[in-house]
PDB file of C-alpha atoms in Angstrom:
ATOM      1  CA  UNK A   3     -48.977  -4.628 -81.779  1.00 48.00           C
ATOM      2  CA  UNK A   4     -46.734  -5.142 -84.768  1.00 48.00           C
ATOM      3  CA  UNK A   5     -43.631  -7.346 -84.893  1.00 49.00           C
ATOM      4  CA  UNK A   6     -41.864  -4.978 -87.251  1.00 52.00           C
ATOM      5  CA  UNK A   7     -41.595  -1.471 -85.844  1.00 60.00           C
ATOM      6  CA  UNK A   8     -41.801  -0.072 -89.389  1.00 73.00           C
ATOM      7  CA  UNK A   9     -45.300  -1.500 -89.938  1.00 86.00           C
ATOM      8  CA  UNK A  10     -47.903   1.233 -89.631  1.00 94.00           C
ATOM      9  CA  UNK A  11     -51.351   0.173 -88.474  1.00 97.00           C
ATOM     10  CA  UNK A  12     -54.858   1.557 -88.873  1.00 98.00           C
ATOM     11  CA  UNK A  13     -56.409   1.535 -85.410  1.00 98.00           C
ATOM     12  CA  UNK A  14     -59.956   2.555 -84.536  1.00 98.00           C
ATOM     13  CA  UNK A  15     -60.800   3.707 -81.010  1.00 98.00           C
ATOM     14  CA  UNK A  16     -64.260   3.686 -79.418  1.00 98.00           C
ATOM     15  CA  UNK A  17     -64.272   5.028 -75.835  1.00 98.00           C
ATOM     16  CA  UNK A  18     -67.198   5.018 -73.424  1.00 98.00           C
ATOM     17  CA  UNK A  19     -69.200   8.244 -73.519  1.00 98.00           C
ATOM     18  CA  UNK A  20     -67.588   9.917 -70.505  1.00 96.00           C
ATOM     19  CA  UNK A  21     -64.768  12.433 -70.578  1.00 94.00           C
ATOM     20  CA  UNK A  22     -62.901  10.496 -67.907  1.00 92.00           C
ATOM     21  CA  UNK A  23     -62.624   7.836 -70.630  1.00 96.00           C
ATOM     22  CA  UNK A  24     -62.503  10.016 -73.749  1.00 97.00           C
ATOM     23  CA  UNK A  25     -59.463  11.985 -72.571  1.00 95.00           C
ATOM     24  CA  UNK A  26     -57.245   8.944 -71.754  1.00 96.00           C
ATOM     25  CA  UNK A  27     -58.292   7.356 -75.050  1.00 98.00           C
ATOM     26  CA  UNK A  28     -57.267  10.564 -76.809  1.00 98.00           C
ATOM     27  CA  UNK A  29     -53.901  10.556 -75.031  1.00 97.00           C
ATOM     28  CA  UNK A  30     -53.324   6.960 -76.128  1.00 98.00           C
ATOM     29  CA  UNK A  31     -54.352   7.927 -79.676  1.00 98.00           C
ATOM     30  CA  UNK A  32     -51.795  10.752 -79.646  1.00 97.00           C
ATOM     31  CA  UNK A  33     -49.100   8.384 -78.379  1.00 97.00           C
ATOM     32  CA  UNK A  34     -49.782   5.869 -81.142  1.00 97.00           C
ATOM     33  CA  UNK A  35     -50.102   8.594 -83.767  1.00 97.00           C
ATOM     34  CA  UNK A  36     -46.689   9.916 -82.736  1.00 96.00           C
ATOM     35  CA  UNK A  37     -45.320   6.515 -83.828  1.00 96.00           C
ATOM     36  CA  UNK A  38     -46.857   6.954 -87.277  1.00 97.00           C
ATOM     37  CA  UNK A  39     -49.981   4.809 -86.850  1.00 97.00           C
ATOM     38  CA  UNK A  40     -53.267   6.001 -88.355  1.00 98.00           C
ATOM     39  CA  UNK A  41     -56.072   6.462 -85.840  1.00 98.00           C
ATOM     40  CA  UNK A  42     -59.834   6.630 -86.399  1.00 98.00           C
ATOM     41  CA  UNK A  43     -61.211   8.126 -83.180  1.00 98.00           C
ATOM     42  CA  UNK A  44     -64.934   7.399 -82.994  1.00 98.00           C
ATOM     43  CA  UNK A  45     -67.496   9.168 -80.821  1.00 98.00           C
ATOM     44  CA  UNK A  46     -70.596  11.323 -81.042  1.00 98.00           C
ATOM     45  CA  UNK A  47     -70.520  14.772 -82.671  1.00 98.00           C
ATOM     46  CA  UNK A  48     -70.891  16.781 -79.474  1.00 97.00           C
ATOM     47  CA  UNK A  49     -68.223  14.786 -77.647  1.00 98.00           C
ATOM     48  CA  UNK A  50     -65.703  15.141 -80.460  1.00 98.00           C
ATOM     49  CA  UNK A  51     -66.343  18.872 -80.685  1.00 97.00           C
ATOM     50  CA  UNK A  52     -65.565  19.203 -76.957  1.00 96.00           C
ATOM     51  CA  UNK A  53     -62.270  17.314 -77.039  1.00 96.00           C
ATOM     52  CA  UNK A  54     -59.020  19.249 -76.567  1.00 93.00           C
ATOM     53  CA  UNK A  55     -57.248  20.194 -79.757  1.00 93.00           C
ATOM     54  CA  UNK A  56     -54.493  17.817 -80.831  1.00 95.00           C
ATOM     55  CA  UNK A  57     -51.008  19.016 -81.834  1.00 94.00           C
ATOM     56  CA  UNK A  58     -50.741  20.144 -85.431  1.00 95.00           C
ATOM     57  CA  UNK A  59     -48.061  17.523 -86.057  1.00 96.00           C
ATOM     58  CA  UNK A  60     -50.574  14.724 -85.364  1.00 97.00           C
ATOM     59  CA  UNK A  61     -53.578  15.951 -87.366  1.00 97.00           C
ATOM     60  CA  UNK A  62     -52.605  13.896 -90.419  1.00 97.00           C
ATOM     61  CA  UNK A  63     -52.637  10.709 -88.332  1.00 98.00           C
ATOM     62  CA  UNK A  64     -55.835  11.121 -86.278  1.00 98.00           C
ATOM     63  CA  UNK A  65     -59.202  11.167 -88.032  1.00 98.00           C
ATOM     64  CA  UNK A  66     -62.246  11.953 -85.888  1.00 98.00           C
ATOM     65  CA  UNK A  67     -65.316   9.931 -86.891  1.00 98.00           C
ATOM     66  CA  UNK A  68     -68.692  11.246 -85.723  1.00 98.00           C
ATOM     67  CA  UNK A  69     -71.577   8.820 -85.240  1.00 98.00           C
ATOM     68  CA  UNK A  70     -74.981   9.737 -83.901  1.00 97.00           C
ATOM     69  CA  UNK A  71     -76.551   8.194 -80.825  1.00 97.00           C
ATOM     70  CA  UNK A  72     -79.995   6.673 -81.379  1.00 96.00           C
ATOM     71  CA  UNK A  73     -82.916   8.254 -79.581  1.00 94.00           C
ATOM     72  CA  UNK A  74     -83.706   6.522 -76.300  1.00 94.00           C
ATOM     73  CA  UNK A  75     -86.720   7.119 -74.094  1.00 92.00           C
ATOM     74  CA  UNK A  76     -85.821   9.062 -70.929  1.00 92.00           C
ATOM     75  CA  UNK A  77     -82.476  10.198 -72.372  1.00 95.00           C
ATOM     76  CA  UNK A  78     -82.518  14.022 -72.615  1.00 94.00           C
ATOM     77  CA  UNK A  79     -81.980  15.642 -75.985  1.00 92.00           C
ATOM     78  CA  UNK A  80     -78.326  16.463 -76.775  1.00 93.00           C
ATOM     79  CA  UNK A  81     -77.101  14.250 -73.934  1.00 97.00           C
ATOM     80  CA  UNK A  82     -74.072  12.510 -75.422  1.00 98.00           C
ATOM     81  CA  UNK A  83     -71.855  11.965 -72.378  1.00 97.00           C
ATOM     82  CA  UNK A  84     -72.170  11.393 -68.657  1.00 94.00           C
ATOM     83  CA  UNK A  85     -71.218  15.054 -68.284  1.00 92.00           C
ATOM     84  CA  UNK A  86     -74.615  15.971 -69.723  1.00 94.00           C
ATOM     85  CA  UNK A  87     -76.607  13.872 -67.257  1.00 92.00           C
ATOM     86  CA  UNK A  88     -77.380  13.371 -63.586  1.00 88.00           C
ATOM     87  CA  UNK A  89     -76.167  10.015 -62.277  1.00 83.00           C
ATOM     88  CA  UNK A  90     -79.615   8.431 -62.364  1.00 86.00           C
ATOM     89  CA  UNK A  91     -79.874   9.028 -66.124  1.00 91.00           C
ATOM     90  CA  UNK A  92     -76.539   7.413 -67.064  1.00 91.00           C
ATOM     91  CA  UNK A  93     -78.072   3.917 -67.548  1.00 92.00           C
ATOM     92  CA  UNK A  94     -80.113   5.351 -70.430  1.00 94.00           C
ATOM     93  CA  UNK A  95     -76.868   6.526 -72.028  1.00 96.00           C
ATOM     94  CA  UNK A  96     -75.576   2.949 -71.893  1.00 95.00           C
ATOM     95  CA  UNK A  97     -78.741   1.773 -73.651  1.00 95.00           C
ATOM     96  CA  UNK A  98     -78.155   4.411 -76.336  1.00 96.00           C
ATOM     97  CA  UNK A  99     -74.531   3.272 -76.606  1.00 97.00           C
ATOM     98  CA  UNK A 100     -75.772  -0.258 -77.302  1.00 97.00           C
ATOM     99  CA  UNK A 101     -77.616   1.241 -80.258  1.00 96.00           C
ATOM    100  CA  UNK A 102     -74.263   1.995 -81.912  1.00 98.00           C
ATOM    101  CA  UNK A 103     -73.984  -1.594 -83.130  1.00 97.00           C
ATOM    102  CA  UNK A 104     -75.311  -0.806 -86.605  1.00 97.00           C
ATOM    103  CA  UNK A 105     -73.171   2.326 -87.178  1.00 97.00           C
ATOM    104  CA  UNK A 106     -70.123   0.305 -86.127  1.00 98.00           C
ATOM    105  CA  UNK A 107     -71.038  -2.530 -88.503  1.00 98.00           C
ATOM    106  CA  UNK A 108     -71.380   0.033 -91.312  1.00 98.00           C
ATOM    107  CA  UNK A 109     -68.000   1.499 -90.367  1.00 98.00           C
ATOM    108  CA  UNK A 110     -66.340  -1.932 -90.410  1.00 98.00           C
ATOM    109  CA  UNK A 111     -67.921  -2.763 -93.754  1.00 98.00           C
ATOM    110  CA  UNK A 112     -66.400   0.353 -95.312  1.00 97.00           C
ATOM    111  CA  UNK A 113     -63.036   0.634 -93.553  1.00 97.00           C
ATOM    112  CA  UNK A 114     -59.870  -1.434 -93.636  1.00 97.00           C
ATOM    113  CA  UNK A 115     -58.698  -1.820 -90.041  1.00 98.00           C
ATOM    114  CA  UNK A 116     -56.009  -3.727 -88.170  1.00 98.00           C
ATOM    115  CA  UNK A 117     -57.294  -3.188 -84.622  1.00 98.00           C
ATOM    116  CA  UNK A 118     -60.147  -1.644 -82.654  1.00 98.00           C
ATOM    117  CA  UNK A 119     -59.419  -0.405 -79.146  1.00 98.00           C
ATOM    118  CA  UNK A 120     -62.662  -0.328 -77.188  1.00 98.00           C
ATOM    119  CA  UNK A 121     -63.988   0.376 -73.700  1.00 98.00           C
ATOM    120  CA  UNK A 122     -65.927  -1.708 -71.185  1.00 97.00           C
ATOM    121  CA  UNK A 123     -69.376  -0.530 -72.263  1.00 97.00           C
ATOM    122  CA  UNK A 124     -69.331  -1.877 -75.829  1.00 98.00           C
ATOM    123  CA  UNK A 125     -69.278  -5.536 -74.822  1.00 98.00           C
ATOM    124  CA  UNK A 126     -70.932  -6.442 -78.127  1.00 98.00           C
ATOM    125  CA  UNK A 127     -68.100  -5.105 -80.313  1.00 98.00           C
ATOM    126  CA  UNK A 128     -65.577  -7.968 -80.051  1.00 98.00           C
ATOM    127  CA  UNK A 129     -67.634 -10.615 -81.877  1.00 98.00           C
ATOM    128  CA  UNK A 130     -68.665  -8.099 -84.553  1.00 98.00           C
ATOM    129  CA  UNK A 131     -65.050  -7.094 -85.185  1.00 98.00           C
ATOM    130  CA  UNK A 132     -63.968 -10.743 -85.323  1.00 98.00           C
ATOM    131  CA  UNK A 133     -66.515 -11.386 -88.059  1.00 98.00           C
ATOM    132  CA  UNK A 134     -64.778  -8.663 -90.083  1.00 98.00           C
ATOM    133  CA  UNK A 135     -61.296 -10.041 -89.403  1.00 98.00           C
ATOM    134  CA  UNK A 136     -60.366  -7.160 -87.086  1.00 98.00           C
ATOM    135  CA  UNK A 137     -58.625  -7.713 -83.758  1.00 98.00           C
ATOM    136  CA  UNK A 138     -59.822  -5.906 -80.637  1.00 98.00           C
ATOM    137  CA  UNK A 139     -58.132  -4.669 -77.496  1.00 98.00           C
ATOM    138  CA  UNK A 140     -59.840  -3.492 -74.335  1.00 98.00           C
ATOM    139  CA  UNK A 141     -58.267  -0.322 -72.926  1.00 98.00           C
ATOM    140  CA  UNK A 142     -58.800   0.021 -69.191  1.00 98.00           C
ATOM    141  CA  UNK A 143     -58.482   3.550 -67.840  1.00 96.00           C
ATOM    142  CA  UNK A 144     -58.540   1.907 -64.398  1.00 94.00           C
ATOM    143  CA  UNK A 145     -55.434   0.429 -62.740  1.00 95.00           C
ATOM    144  CA  UNK A 146     -54.713  -3.285 -62.791  1.00 97.00           C
ATOM    145  CA  UNK A 147     -55.758  -3.583 -59.134  1.00 95.00           C
ATOM    146  CA  UNK A 148     -59.313  -2.562 -60.027  1.00 93.00           C
ATOM    147  CA  UNK A 149     -59.510  -5.219 -62.723  1.00 96.00           C
ATOM    148  CA  UNK A 150     -57.894  -7.795 -60.460  1.00 97.00           C
ATOM    149  CA  UNK A 151     -60.660  -7.475 -57.880  1.00 94.00           C
ATOM    150  CA  UNK A 152     -63.227  -8.395 -60.556  1.00 94.00           C
ATOM    151  CA  UNK A 153     -61.388 -11.620 -61.328  1.00 97.00           C
ATOM    152  CA  UNK A 154     -61.647 -13.607 -64.543  1.00 98.00           C
ATOM    153  CA  UNK A 155     -63.966 -12.480 -67.319  1.00 98.00           C
ATOM    154  CA  UNK A 156     -66.464 -15.174 -66.331  1.00 98.00           C
ATOM    155  CA  UNK A 157     -66.412 -14.065 -62.677  1.00 97.00           C
ATOM    156  CA  UNK A 158     -66.969 -10.460 -63.688  1.00 95.00           C
ATOM    157  CA  UNK A 159     -69.880 -11.472 -65.894  1.00 96.00           C
ATOM    158  CA  UNK A 160     -71.654 -13.863 -63.548  1.00 95.00           C
ATOM    159  CA  UNK A 161     -70.441 -12.908 -60.076  1.00 91.00           C
ATOM    160  CA  UNK A 162     -68.817 -14.817 -57.237  1.00 91.00           C
ATOM    161  CA  UNK A 163     -70.906 -16.670 -54.657  1.00 87.00           C
ATOM    162  CA  UNK A 164     -68.350 -15.797 -51.970  1.00 87.00           C
ATOM    163  CA  UNK A 165     -68.825 -12.058 -52.510  1.00 88.00           C
ATOM    164  CA  UNK A 166     -72.449 -11.078 -52.177  1.00 82.00           C
ATOM    165  CA  UNK A 167     -71.986  -7.857 -50.175  1.00 87.00           C
ATOM    166  CA  UNK A 168     -69.794  -4.774 -50.552  1.00 85.00           C
ATOM    167  CA  UNK A 169     -67.994  -5.691 -47.334  1.00 87.00           C
ATOM    168  CA  UNK A 170     -67.011  -9.032 -48.877  1.00 89.00           C
ATOM    169  CA  UNK A 171     -65.965  -7.390 -52.134  1.00 87.00           C
ATOM    170  CA  UNK A 172     -63.284  -5.234 -50.513  1.00 87.00           C
ATOM    171  CA  UNK A 173     -61.547  -8.290 -49.035  1.00 91.00           C
ATOM    172  CA  UNK A 174     -58.588  -9.658 -50.970  1.00 94.00           C
ATOM    173  CA  UNK A 175     -60.080 -12.145 -53.509  1.00 95.00           C
ATOM    174  CA  UNK A 176     -59.267 -15.843 -53.269  1.00 95.00           C
ATOM    175  CA  UNK A 177     -57.534 -15.797 -56.664  1.00 97.00           C
ATOM    176  CA  UNK A 178     -54.913 -13.297 -55.412  1.00 96.00           C
ATOM    177  CA  UNK A 179     -51.834 -15.241 -54.237  1.00 94.00           C
ATOM    178  CA  UNK A 180     -49.795 -12.278 -52.982  1.00 95.00           C
ATOM    179  CA  UNK A 181     -50.261  -9.966 -50.006  1.00 93.00           C
ATOM    180  CA  UNK A 182     -51.622  -6.483 -50.600  1.00 92.00           C
ATOM    181  CA  UNK A 183     -53.078  -3.826 -48.350  1.00 89.00           C
ATOM    182  CA  UNK A 184     -54.271  -1.780 -51.319  1.00 87.00           C
ATOM    183  CA  UNK A 185     -57.897  -2.352 -52.216  1.00 83.00           C
ATOM    184  CA  UNK A 186     -61.094  -0.485 -53.115  1.00 81.00           C
ATOM    185  CA  UNK A 187     -62.637   1.309 -50.152  1.00 79.00           C
ATOM    186  CA  UNK A 188     -66.132   0.662 -48.893  1.00 79.00           C
ATOM    187  CA  UNK A 189     -66.852   4.363 -49.333  1.00 73.00           C
ATOM    188  CA  UNK A 190     -65.928   4.237 -53.029  1.00 71.00           C
ATOM    189  CA  UNK A 191     -67.998   1.147 -53.736  1.00 75.00           C
ATOM    190  CA  UNK A 192     -71.017   2.493 -51.851  1.00 74.00           C
ATOM    191  CA  UNK A 193     -70.912   5.688 -53.853  1.00 64.00           C
ATOM    192  CA  UNK A 194     -70.657   3.788 -57.136  1.00 64.00           C
ATOM    193  CA  UNK A 195     -73.562   1.512 -56.201  1.00 64.00           C
ATOM    194  CA  UNK A 196     -75.721   4.496 -55.209  1.00 58.00           C
ATOM    195  CA  UNK A 197     -75.167   6.005 -58.650  1.00 53.00           C
ATOM    196  CA  UNK A 198     -76.393   2.905 -60.514  1.00 52.00           C
ATOM    197  CA  UNK A 199     -80.103   2.448 -60.996  1.00 44.00           C
ATOM    198  CA  UNK A 200     -81.883  -0.448 -62.648  1.00 47.00           C
ATOM    199  CA  UNK A 201     -83.892   0.740 -65.612  1.00 44.00           C
ATOM    200  CA  UNK A 202     -85.210  -2.490 -67.081  1.00 47.00           C
ATOM    201  CA  UNK A 203     -84.097  -5.633 -68.818  1.00 41.00           C
ATOM    202  CA  UNK A 204     -82.123  -3.712 -71.451  1.00 60.00           C
ATOM    203  CA  UNK A 205     -79.778  -2.306 -68.830  1.00 74.00           C
ATOM    204  CA  UNK A 206     -76.776  -4.648 -68.822  1.00 91.00           C
ATOM    205  CA  UNK A 207     -74.698  -4.508 -65.635  1.00 91.00           C
ATOM    206  CA  UNK A 208     -71.302  -2.828 -65.859  1.00 93.00           C
ATOM    207  CA  UNK A 209     -69.560  -5.922 -64.478  1.00 93.00           C
ATOM    208  CA  UNK A 210     -71.105  -8.057 -67.223  1.00 95.00           C
ATOM    209  CA  UNK A 211     -70.063  -5.539 -69.863  1.00 96.00           C
ATOM    210  CA  UNK A 212     -66.522  -5.556 -68.512  1.00 97.00           C
ATOM    211  CA  UNK A 213     -66.226  -9.339 -68.387  1.00 98.00           C
ATOM    212  CA  UNK A 214     -67.744  -9.886 -71.818  1.00 98.00           C
ATOM    213  CA  UNK A 215     -65.498  -7.220 -73.345  1.00 98.00           C
ATOM    214  CA  UNK A 216     -62.359  -8.810 -71.897  1.00 98.00           C
ATOM    215  CA  UNK A 217     -63.451 -12.336 -72.838  1.00 98.00           C
ATOM    216  CA  UNK A 218     -63.962 -11.396 -76.487  1.00 98.00           C
ATOM    217  CA  UNK A 219     -60.881  -9.213 -77.015  1.00 98.00           C
ATOM    218  CA  UNK A 220     -57.415 -10.242 -78.215  1.00 98.00           C
ATOM    219  CA  UNK A 221     -55.442  -8.112 -75.755  1.00 98.00           C
ATOM    220  CA  UNK A 222     -55.936  -5.894 -72.727  1.00 98.00           C
ATOM    221  CA  UNK A 223     -54.289  -2.476 -72.470  1.00 98.00           C
ATOM    222  CA  UNK A 224     -54.002  -0.957 -68.999  1.00 98.00           C
ATOM    223  CA  UNK A 225     -53.246   2.628 -68.035  1.00 97.00           C
ATOM    224  CA  UNK A 226     -50.497   1.591 -65.637  1.00 97.00           C
ATOM    225  CA  UNK A 227     -46.800   0.732 -65.411  1.00 97.00           C
ATOM    226  CA  UNK A 228     -44.955  -2.346 -64.167  1.00 96.00           C
ATOM    227  CA  UNK A 229     -43.071  -0.341 -61.537  1.00 96.00           C
ATOM    228  CA  UNK A 230     -46.373   0.759 -60.004  1.00 94.00           C
ATOM    229  CA  UNK A 231     -48.272  -2.526 -59.727  1.00 96.00           C
ATOM    230  CA  UNK A 232     -46.244  -5.477 -61.089  1.00 97.00           C
ATOM    231  CA  UNK A 233     -48.081  -8.155 -59.076  1.00 97.00           C
ATOM    232  CA  UNK A 234     -51.509  -7.031 -60.253  1.00 97.00           C
ATOM    233  CA  UNK A 235     -50.465  -6.789 -63.901  1.00 98.00           C
ATOM    234  CA  UNK A 236     -49.007 -10.296 -63.767  1.00 98.00           C
ATOM    235  CA  UNK A 237     -52.206 -11.522 -62.111  1.00 98.00           C
ATOM    236  CA  UNK A 238     -54.270 -10.170 -65.007  1.00 98.00           C
ATOM    237  CA  UNK A 239     -52.200 -12.196 -67.456  1.00 98.00           C
ATOM    238  CA  UNK A 240     -53.054 -15.338 -65.478  1.00 98.00           C
ATOM    239  CA  UNK A 241     -56.744 -14.462 -65.172  1.00 98.00           C
ATOM    240  CA  UNK A 242     -57.234 -13.454 -68.797  1.00 98.00           C
ATOM    241  CA  UNK A 243     -54.799 -15.817 -70.565  1.00 98.00           C
ATOM    242  CA  UNK A 244     -54.048 -13.132 -73.143  1.00 98.00           C
ATOM    243  CA  UNK A 245     -51.540 -10.286 -73.515  1.00 98.00           C
ATOM    244  CA  UNK A 246     -51.824  -7.510 -70.919  1.00 98.00           C
ATOM    245  CA  UNK A 247     -50.012  -4.354 -72.010  1.00 98.00           C
ATOM    246  CA  UNK A 248     -49.262  -1.473 -69.606  1.00 98.00           C
ATOM    247  CA  UNK A 249     -49.025   1.749 -71.629  1.00 97.00           C
ATOM    248  CA  UNK A 250     -48.078   4.229 -68.908  1.00 96.00           C
ATOM    249  CA  UNK A 251     -50.153   6.655 -66.891  1.00 94.00           C
ATOM    250  CA  UNK A 252     -50.892   8.868 -69.940  1.00 94.00           C
ATOM    251  CA  UNK A 253     -51.024  12.269 -68.238  1.00 88.00           C
ATOM    252  CA  UNK A 254     -52.888  14.932 -70.158  1.00 83.00           C
ATOM    253  CA  UNK A 255     -50.583  16.773 -72.546  1.00 77.00           C
ATOM    254  CA  UNK A 256     -52.766  19.813 -73.205  1.00 63.00           C
ATOM    255  CA  UNK A 257     -50.680  22.980 -73.361  1.00 59.00           C
ATOM    256  CA  UNK A 258     -52.125  25.835 -71.341  1.00 54.00           C
ATOM    257  CA  UNK A 259     -52.096  29.273 -72.930  1.00 54.00           C
ATOM    258  CA  UNK A 260     -52.227  32.016 -70.290  1.00 49.00           C
ATOM    259  CA  UNK A 261     -53.763  34.444 -72.765  1.00 52.00           C
ATOM    260  CA  UNK A 262     -56.637  32.153 -73.732  1.00 58.00           C
ATOM    261  CA  UNK A 263     -57.419  30.303 -70.517  1.00 67.00           C
ATOM    262  CA  UNK A 264     -58.549  32.537 -67.671  1.00 72.00           C
ATOM    263  CA  UNK A 265     -59.084  29.591 -65.337  1.00 71.00           C
ATOM    264  CA  UNK A 266     -55.501  28.365 -65.807  1.00 77.00           C
ATOM    265  CA  UNK A 267     -54.148  31.917 -65.324  1.00 84.00           C
ATOM    266  CA  UNK A 268     -55.905  32.157 -61.960  1.00 84.00           C
ATOM    267  CA  UNK A 269     -54.533  28.757 -60.918  1.00 82.00           C
ATOM    268  CA  UNK A 270     -51.032  29.667 -62.051  1.00 86.00           C
ATOM    269  CA  UNK A 271     -51.091  32.930 -60.092  1.00 88.00           C
ATOM    270  CA  UNK A 272     -52.049  31.008 -56.956  1.00 87.00           C
ATOM    271  CA  UNK A 273     -49.297  28.434 -57.516  1.00 88.00           C
ATOM    272  CA  UNK A 274     -46.683  31.146 -58.072  1.00 92.00           C
ATOM    273  CA  UNK A 275     -47.304  32.437 -54.527  1.00 91.00           C
ATOM    274  CA  UNK A 276     -46.101  29.163 -53.003  1.00 88.00           C
ATOM    275  CA  UNK A 277     -42.674  27.615 -52.612  1.00 90.00           C
ATOM    276  CA  UNK A 278     -41.636  24.764 -54.879  1.00 88.00           C
ATOM    277  CA  UNK A 279     -42.733  21.398 -53.479  1.00 85.00           C
ATOM    278  CA  UNK A 280     -45.215  22.901 -51.007  1.00 83.00           C
ATOM    279  CA  UNK A 281     -48.435  22.192 -52.918  1.00 81.00           C
ATOM    280  CA  UNK A 282     -50.353  18.894 -52.909  1.00 75.00           C
ATOM    281  CA  UNK A 283     -52.354  18.196 -56.069  1.00 76.00           C
ATOM    282  CA  UNK A 284     -55.558  16.181 -55.613  1.00 72.00           C
ATOM    283  CA  UNK A 285     -57.381  14.967 -58.731  1.00 71.00           C
ATOM    284  CA  UNK A 286     -61.086  14.249 -58.342  1.00 71.00           C
ATOM    285  CA  UNK A 287     -61.586  13.061 -61.900  1.00 69.00           C
ATOM    286  CA  UNK A 288     -63.038  14.711 -64.948  1.00 65.00           C
ATOM    287  CA  UNK A 289     -66.649  14.903 -63.785  1.00 69.00           C
ATOM    288  CA  UNK A 290     -66.631  14.366 -60.032  1.00 70.00           C
ATOM    289  CA  UNK A 291     -68.505  16.951 -58.003  1.00 71.00           C
ATOM    290  CA  UNK A 292     -67.457  16.645 -54.336  1.00 74.00           C
ATOM    291  CA  UNK A 293     -70.064  17.308 -51.685  1.00 78.00           C
ATOM    292  CA  UNK A 294     -69.588  20.128 -49.210  1.00 81.00           C
ATOM    293  CA  UNK A 295     -68.824  17.560 -46.508  1.00 84.00           C
ATOM    294  CA  UNK A 296     -66.091  15.965 -48.613  1.00 78.00           C
ATOM    295  CA  UNK A 297     -64.529  19.322 -49.413  1.00 76.00           C
ATOM    296  CA  UNK A 298     -64.531  20.320 -45.748  1.00 80.00           C
ATOM    297  CA  UNK A 299     -62.934  17.055 -44.665  1.00 79.00           C
ATOM    298  CA  UNK A 300     -60.156  17.486 -47.215  1.00 74.00           C
ATOM    299  CA  UNK A 301     -59.538  21.026 -46.024  1.00 73.00           C
ATOM    300  CA  UNK A 302     -59.357  19.922 -42.387  1.00 76.00           C
ATOM    301  CA  UNK A 303     -57.255  16.798 -42.803  1.00 71.00           C
ATOM    302  CA  UNK A 304     -54.912  17.278 -45.726  1.00 65.00           C
ATOM    303  CA  UNK A 305     -52.848  20.454 -45.639  1.00 54.00           C
ATOM    304  CA  UNK A 306     -52.909  23.941 -44.045  1.00 56.00           C
ATOM    305  CA  UNK A 307     -53.947  25.499 -47.347  1.00 57.00           C
ATOM    306  CA  UNK A 308     -55.558  23.723 -50.276  1.00 56.00           C
ATOM    307  CA  UNK A 309     -56.730  24.926 -53.698  1.00 56.00           C
ATOM    308  CA  UNK A 310     -59.353  22.609 -55.109  1.00 56.00           C
ATOM    309  CA  UNK A 311     -60.625  22.387 -58.675  1.00 57.00           C
ATOM    310  CA  UNK A 312     -62.933  19.796 -60.168  1.00 55.00           C
ATOM    311  CA  UNK A 313     -65.028  19.064 -63.223  1.00 54.00           C
ATOM    312  CA  UNK A 314     -65.052  21.256 -66.284  1.00 50.00           C
ATOM    313  CA  UNK A 315     -67.115  22.707 -69.143  1.00 46.00           C
ATOM    314  CA  UNK A 316     -69.051  24.934 -66.787  1.00 42.00           C
ATOM    315  CA  UNK A 317     -69.996  22.101 -64.410  1.00 46.00           C
ATOM    316  CA  UNK A 318     -66.933  22.185 -62.201  1.00 52.00           C
ATOM    317  CA  UNK A 319     -65.711  24.639 -59.649  1.00 55.00           C
ATOM    318  CA  UNK A 320     -62.843  25.852 -57.541  1.00 56.00           C
ATOM    319  CA  UNK A 321     -62.323  26.718 -53.915  1.00 54.00           C
ATOM    320  CA  UNK A 322     -59.477  27.778 -51.641  1.00 54.00           C
ATOM    321  CA  UNK A 323     -59.408  26.592 -48.012  1.00 52.00           C
ATOM    322  CA  UNK A 324     -57.097  28.064 -45.402  1.00 51.00           C
ATOM    323  CA  UNK A 325     -56.689  26.381 -42.046  1.00 50.00           C
ATOM    324  CA  UNK A 326     -55.499  28.483 -39.149  1.00 45.00           C
ATOM    325  CA  UNK A 327     -54.838  25.603 -36.695  1.00 41.00           C
TER     326      UNK A 327
END
C-alpha cells in the first residue's frame, strides 16, 4: 500500500456490524499497526466495547472511533450487531448501517486519511471517500472462491440470467476457465437465503452491496493465501481489473488467561486428556448456532469423541459427544 516501506499511513477501517467481520478486521488492524501504520477503527460504541483487548504495544497505533447508529423502525434498542438480533431482524441493521453516511462524511471532513478499508455492506462509501481524495479497499473475510462465484462487480450487482436458481448457482460459473470441485453447497446457500427477508425498498440486496463496493474501490484485500487458492485469486484480478491482495488467514491472536477465562480453562482441561494430534477442531463461526440435528450428525459422522463450542457473549454453548460404536 506504500512503495516505500518506511512510509507510515493513516488507515481507517469500517467493518460490517457482525463479530464474524469485526474480529478479522481487528486482526488485520493489529497486523498493520505492528508495521507502524496508524489505524482508526470505526464502529458503534457497544461493538467496540465488546472487542478483545489489543496488545499494549499496539495501543498507540490503533484508535477506536465510536459512531452511533441512527434509530430505525423495527430495530430493537441497543441492537448494534447481528449478535444482538434474530436473523429476520438483520435487514433492519443494514438499513441502520446505511444511515452512517453522514457520520462518515463528518469523519472524512475532519480527518487526514490515506486509505479506508471497508466491508461489503457500506457500498456507498467508495464514492464519498473518492470525493475527499481518500482511496478505499474492500476487505473480504470470505475466501476468493466465494467472491469468484459472484463474478464481476456488475454481475454481482445485477445478476446472471444463466443462474436463476440455487441449483444453478452452485455449478461452476462460465467465467471460470479452470477445473474445480470446490464450490458452495446447496445446503449453505439454502440456509443463507432462508435468513434473508425482504423488508421494503430500502433493503439493498447483499449481492448488490458487494458488487457496488468492489466496483468503487481501488483494491480488494482477501483473507486468503496464494498457496491455498491461487487459481481463484488470479481469477479475481481478471474479474475486477484492480489489485487483489491476499493478507493471510489472520487467525485470532487473543491470549487466553487460565485465571480469568473459566470457559477456556474447561476447554484446556478437556484437551489435556487427549493425545497430541487426536482432536479435530471444527469452527462454526462467531455467531452460528447449530441445530440439534446438525450437532447430532457431526457427532455421528466425524469422530468417536467431539467437543463442540460455538458462539460467544452468552449466546453460544458447548457440548461433548461420545460415540460408542
